[in-house]
PDB file of C-alpha atoms in Angstrom:
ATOM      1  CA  UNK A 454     103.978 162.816 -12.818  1.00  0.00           C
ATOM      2  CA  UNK A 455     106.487 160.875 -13.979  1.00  0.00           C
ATOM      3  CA  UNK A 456     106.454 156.545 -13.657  1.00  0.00           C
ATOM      4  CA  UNK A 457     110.219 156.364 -11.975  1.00  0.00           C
ATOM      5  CA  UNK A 458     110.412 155.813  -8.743  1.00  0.00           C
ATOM      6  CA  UNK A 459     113.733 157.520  -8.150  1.00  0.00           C
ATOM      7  CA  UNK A 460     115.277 161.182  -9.308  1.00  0.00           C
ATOM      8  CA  UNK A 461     118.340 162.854  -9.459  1.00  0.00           C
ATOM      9  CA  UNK A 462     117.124 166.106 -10.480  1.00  0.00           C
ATOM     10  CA  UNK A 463     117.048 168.502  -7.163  1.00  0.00           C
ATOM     11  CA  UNK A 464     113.293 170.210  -8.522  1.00  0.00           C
ATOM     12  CA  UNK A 465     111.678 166.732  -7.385  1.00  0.00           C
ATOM     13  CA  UNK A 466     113.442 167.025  -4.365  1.00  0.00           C
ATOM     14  CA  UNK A 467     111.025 168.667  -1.108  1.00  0.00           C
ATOM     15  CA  UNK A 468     112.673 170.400   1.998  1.00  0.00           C
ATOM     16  CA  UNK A 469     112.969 167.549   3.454  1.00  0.00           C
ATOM     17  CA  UNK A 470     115.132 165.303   0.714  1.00  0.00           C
ATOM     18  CA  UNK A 471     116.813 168.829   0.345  1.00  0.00           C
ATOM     19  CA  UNK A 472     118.014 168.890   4.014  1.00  0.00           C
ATOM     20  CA  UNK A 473     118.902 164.757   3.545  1.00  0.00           C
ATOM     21  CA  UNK A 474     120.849 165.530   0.398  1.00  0.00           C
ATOM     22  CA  UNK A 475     122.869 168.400   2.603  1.00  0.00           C
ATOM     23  CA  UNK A 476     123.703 165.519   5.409  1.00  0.00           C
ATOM     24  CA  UNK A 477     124.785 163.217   2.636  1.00  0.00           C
ATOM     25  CA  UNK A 478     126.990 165.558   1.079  1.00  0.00           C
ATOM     26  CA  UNK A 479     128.584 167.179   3.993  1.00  0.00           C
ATOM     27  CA  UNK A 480     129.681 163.623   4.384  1.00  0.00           C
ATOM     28  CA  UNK A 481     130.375 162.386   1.663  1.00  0.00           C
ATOM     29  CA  UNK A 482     132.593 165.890   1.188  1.00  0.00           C
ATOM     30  CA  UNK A 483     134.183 164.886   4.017  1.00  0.00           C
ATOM     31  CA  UNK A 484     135.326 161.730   2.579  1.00  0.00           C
ATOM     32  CA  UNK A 485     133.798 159.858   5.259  1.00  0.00           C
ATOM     33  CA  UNK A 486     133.061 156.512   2.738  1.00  0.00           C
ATOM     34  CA  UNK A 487     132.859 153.260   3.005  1.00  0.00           C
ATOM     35  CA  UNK A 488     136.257 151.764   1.816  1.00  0.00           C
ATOM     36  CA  UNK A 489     134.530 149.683  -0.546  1.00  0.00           C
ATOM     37  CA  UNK A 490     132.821 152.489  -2.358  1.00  0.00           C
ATOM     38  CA  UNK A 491     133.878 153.268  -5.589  1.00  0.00           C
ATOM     39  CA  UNK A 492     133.986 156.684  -6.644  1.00  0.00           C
ATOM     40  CA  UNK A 493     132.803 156.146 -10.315  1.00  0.00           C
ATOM     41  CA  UNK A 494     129.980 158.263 -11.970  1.00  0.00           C
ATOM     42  CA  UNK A 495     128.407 159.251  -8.142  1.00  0.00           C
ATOM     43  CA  UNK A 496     125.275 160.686  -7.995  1.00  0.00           C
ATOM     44  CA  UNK A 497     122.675 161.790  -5.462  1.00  0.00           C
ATOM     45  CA  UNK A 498     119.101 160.123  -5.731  1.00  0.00           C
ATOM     46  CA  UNK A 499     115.455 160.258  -3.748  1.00  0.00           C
ATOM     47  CA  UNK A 500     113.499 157.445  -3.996  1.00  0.00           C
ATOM     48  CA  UNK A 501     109.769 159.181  -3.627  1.00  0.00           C
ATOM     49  CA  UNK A 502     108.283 155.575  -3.001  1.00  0.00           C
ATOM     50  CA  UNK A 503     110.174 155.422   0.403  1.00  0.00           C
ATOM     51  CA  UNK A 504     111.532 158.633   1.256  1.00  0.00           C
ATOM     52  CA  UNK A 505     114.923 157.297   1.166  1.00  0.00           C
ATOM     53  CA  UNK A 506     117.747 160.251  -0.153  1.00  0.00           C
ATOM     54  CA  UNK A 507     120.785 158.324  -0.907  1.00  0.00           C
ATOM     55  CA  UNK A 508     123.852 158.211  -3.489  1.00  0.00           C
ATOM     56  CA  UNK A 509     125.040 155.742  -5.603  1.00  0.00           C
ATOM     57  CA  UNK A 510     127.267 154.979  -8.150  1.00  0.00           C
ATOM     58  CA  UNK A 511     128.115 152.641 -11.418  1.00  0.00           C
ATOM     59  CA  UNK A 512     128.367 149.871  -9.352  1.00  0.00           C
ATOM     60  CA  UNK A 513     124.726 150.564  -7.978  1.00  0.00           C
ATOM     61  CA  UNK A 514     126.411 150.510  -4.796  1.00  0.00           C
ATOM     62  CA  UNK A 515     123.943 152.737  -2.012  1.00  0.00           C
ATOM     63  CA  UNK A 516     125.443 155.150   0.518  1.00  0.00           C
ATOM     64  CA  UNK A 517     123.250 156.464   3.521  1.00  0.00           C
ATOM     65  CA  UNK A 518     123.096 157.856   6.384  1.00  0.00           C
ATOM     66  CA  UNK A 519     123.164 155.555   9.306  1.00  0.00           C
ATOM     67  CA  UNK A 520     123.618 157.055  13.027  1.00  0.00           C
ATOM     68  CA  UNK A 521     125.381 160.180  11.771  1.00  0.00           C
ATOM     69  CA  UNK A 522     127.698 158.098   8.970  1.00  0.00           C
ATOM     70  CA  UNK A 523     127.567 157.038   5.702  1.00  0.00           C
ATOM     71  CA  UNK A 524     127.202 153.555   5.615  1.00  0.00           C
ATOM     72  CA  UNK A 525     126.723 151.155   2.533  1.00  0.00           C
ATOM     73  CA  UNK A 526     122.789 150.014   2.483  1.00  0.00           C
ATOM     74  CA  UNK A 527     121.996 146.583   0.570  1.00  0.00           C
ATOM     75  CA  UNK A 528     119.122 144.632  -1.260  1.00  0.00           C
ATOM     76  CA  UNK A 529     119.572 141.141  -1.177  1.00  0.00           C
ATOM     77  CA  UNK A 530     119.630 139.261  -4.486  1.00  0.00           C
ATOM     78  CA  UNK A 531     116.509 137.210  -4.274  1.00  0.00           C
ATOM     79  CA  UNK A 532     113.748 138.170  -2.008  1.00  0.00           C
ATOM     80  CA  UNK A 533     114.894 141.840  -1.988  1.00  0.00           C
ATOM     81  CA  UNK A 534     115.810 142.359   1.388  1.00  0.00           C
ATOM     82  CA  UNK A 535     116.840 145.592   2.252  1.00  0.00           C
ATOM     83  CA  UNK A 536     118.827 147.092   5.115  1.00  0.00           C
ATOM     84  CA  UNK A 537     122.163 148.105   5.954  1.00  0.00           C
ATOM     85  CA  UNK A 538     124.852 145.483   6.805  1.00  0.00           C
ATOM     86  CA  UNK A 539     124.241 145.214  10.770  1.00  0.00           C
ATOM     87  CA  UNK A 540     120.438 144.747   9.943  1.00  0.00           C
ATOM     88  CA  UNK A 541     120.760 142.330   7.561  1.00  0.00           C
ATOM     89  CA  UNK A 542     122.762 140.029   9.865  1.00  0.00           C
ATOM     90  CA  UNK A 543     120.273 140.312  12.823  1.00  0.00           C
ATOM     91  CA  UNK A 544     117.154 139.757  10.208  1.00  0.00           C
ATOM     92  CA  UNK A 545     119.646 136.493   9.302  1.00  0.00           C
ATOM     93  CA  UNK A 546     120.275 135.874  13.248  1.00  0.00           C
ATOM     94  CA  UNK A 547     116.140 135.742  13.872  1.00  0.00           C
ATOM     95  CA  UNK A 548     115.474 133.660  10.693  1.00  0.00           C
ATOM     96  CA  UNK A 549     113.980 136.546   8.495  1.00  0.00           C
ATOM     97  CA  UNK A 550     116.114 136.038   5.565  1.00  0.00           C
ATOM     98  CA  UNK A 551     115.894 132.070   4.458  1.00  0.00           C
ATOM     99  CA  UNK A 552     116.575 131.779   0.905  1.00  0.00           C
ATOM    100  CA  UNK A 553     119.949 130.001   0.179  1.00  0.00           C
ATOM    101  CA  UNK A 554     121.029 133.144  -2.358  1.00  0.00           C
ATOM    102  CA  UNK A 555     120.111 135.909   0.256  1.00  0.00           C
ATOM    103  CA  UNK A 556     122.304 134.033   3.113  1.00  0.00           C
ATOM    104  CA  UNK A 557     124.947 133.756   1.052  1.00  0.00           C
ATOM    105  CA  UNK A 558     124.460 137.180   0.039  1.00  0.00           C
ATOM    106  CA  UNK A 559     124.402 138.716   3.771  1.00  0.00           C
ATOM    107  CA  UNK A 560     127.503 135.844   5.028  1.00  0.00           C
ATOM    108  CA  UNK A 561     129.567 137.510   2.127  1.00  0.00           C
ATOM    109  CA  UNK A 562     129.082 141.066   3.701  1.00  0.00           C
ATOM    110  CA  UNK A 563     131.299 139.488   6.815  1.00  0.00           C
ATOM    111  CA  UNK A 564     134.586 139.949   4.972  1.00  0.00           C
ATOM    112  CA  UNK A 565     133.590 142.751   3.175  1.00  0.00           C
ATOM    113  CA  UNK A 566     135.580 145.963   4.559  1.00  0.00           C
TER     114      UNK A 566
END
């Protein structure tokens, strides 16, 4: 088994990242992006650690599927903080994310498109 923890190669991907990968496609084929995506080397990945089936890009920007859209998902710089943009503001809201970088980090996403 290989060490990575994410592949873009469809034979490590089960039935279930399969049927993922089809939602995230159909969508993406759809042109149903974020505005701020960019469209530069885009790939699909599965993350075997976590399940999650996402694509990304050269910008290492994420795109999943959140409530039947593709919506940007984020780590934040320091403590690693993942989640898409509405989660990360209420985890800032109830004091989860504390670290002067990550704040900053999640604040920015407010006038981001």
């Amino acid at each position: 088994m290989s060490s990575l923890s994410t592949f873009n190669n469809l034979e490590n991907f089960g039935y279930r990242e399969l049927a993922l990968a089809i939602e995230l496609l159909t969508l993406y084929s759809e042109y149903k992006l974020p505005e701020s995506f960019v469209e530069e080397d885009v790939t699909i990945m599965f993350n075997h650690y976590n399940g999650m089936v996402f694509i990304t890009n050269t910008e290492y920007q994420v795109l999943a599927t959140n409530k039947g859209k593709l919506e940007l998902f984020y780590t934040t710089p320091y403590k690693g903080i993942e989640g898409y943009k509405e989660e990360l503001l209420e985890m800032l809201h109830n004091g989860e994310i504390t670290h002067s970088e990550d704040v900053e980090f999640v604040l920015a996403l407010t006038t981001d498109k």
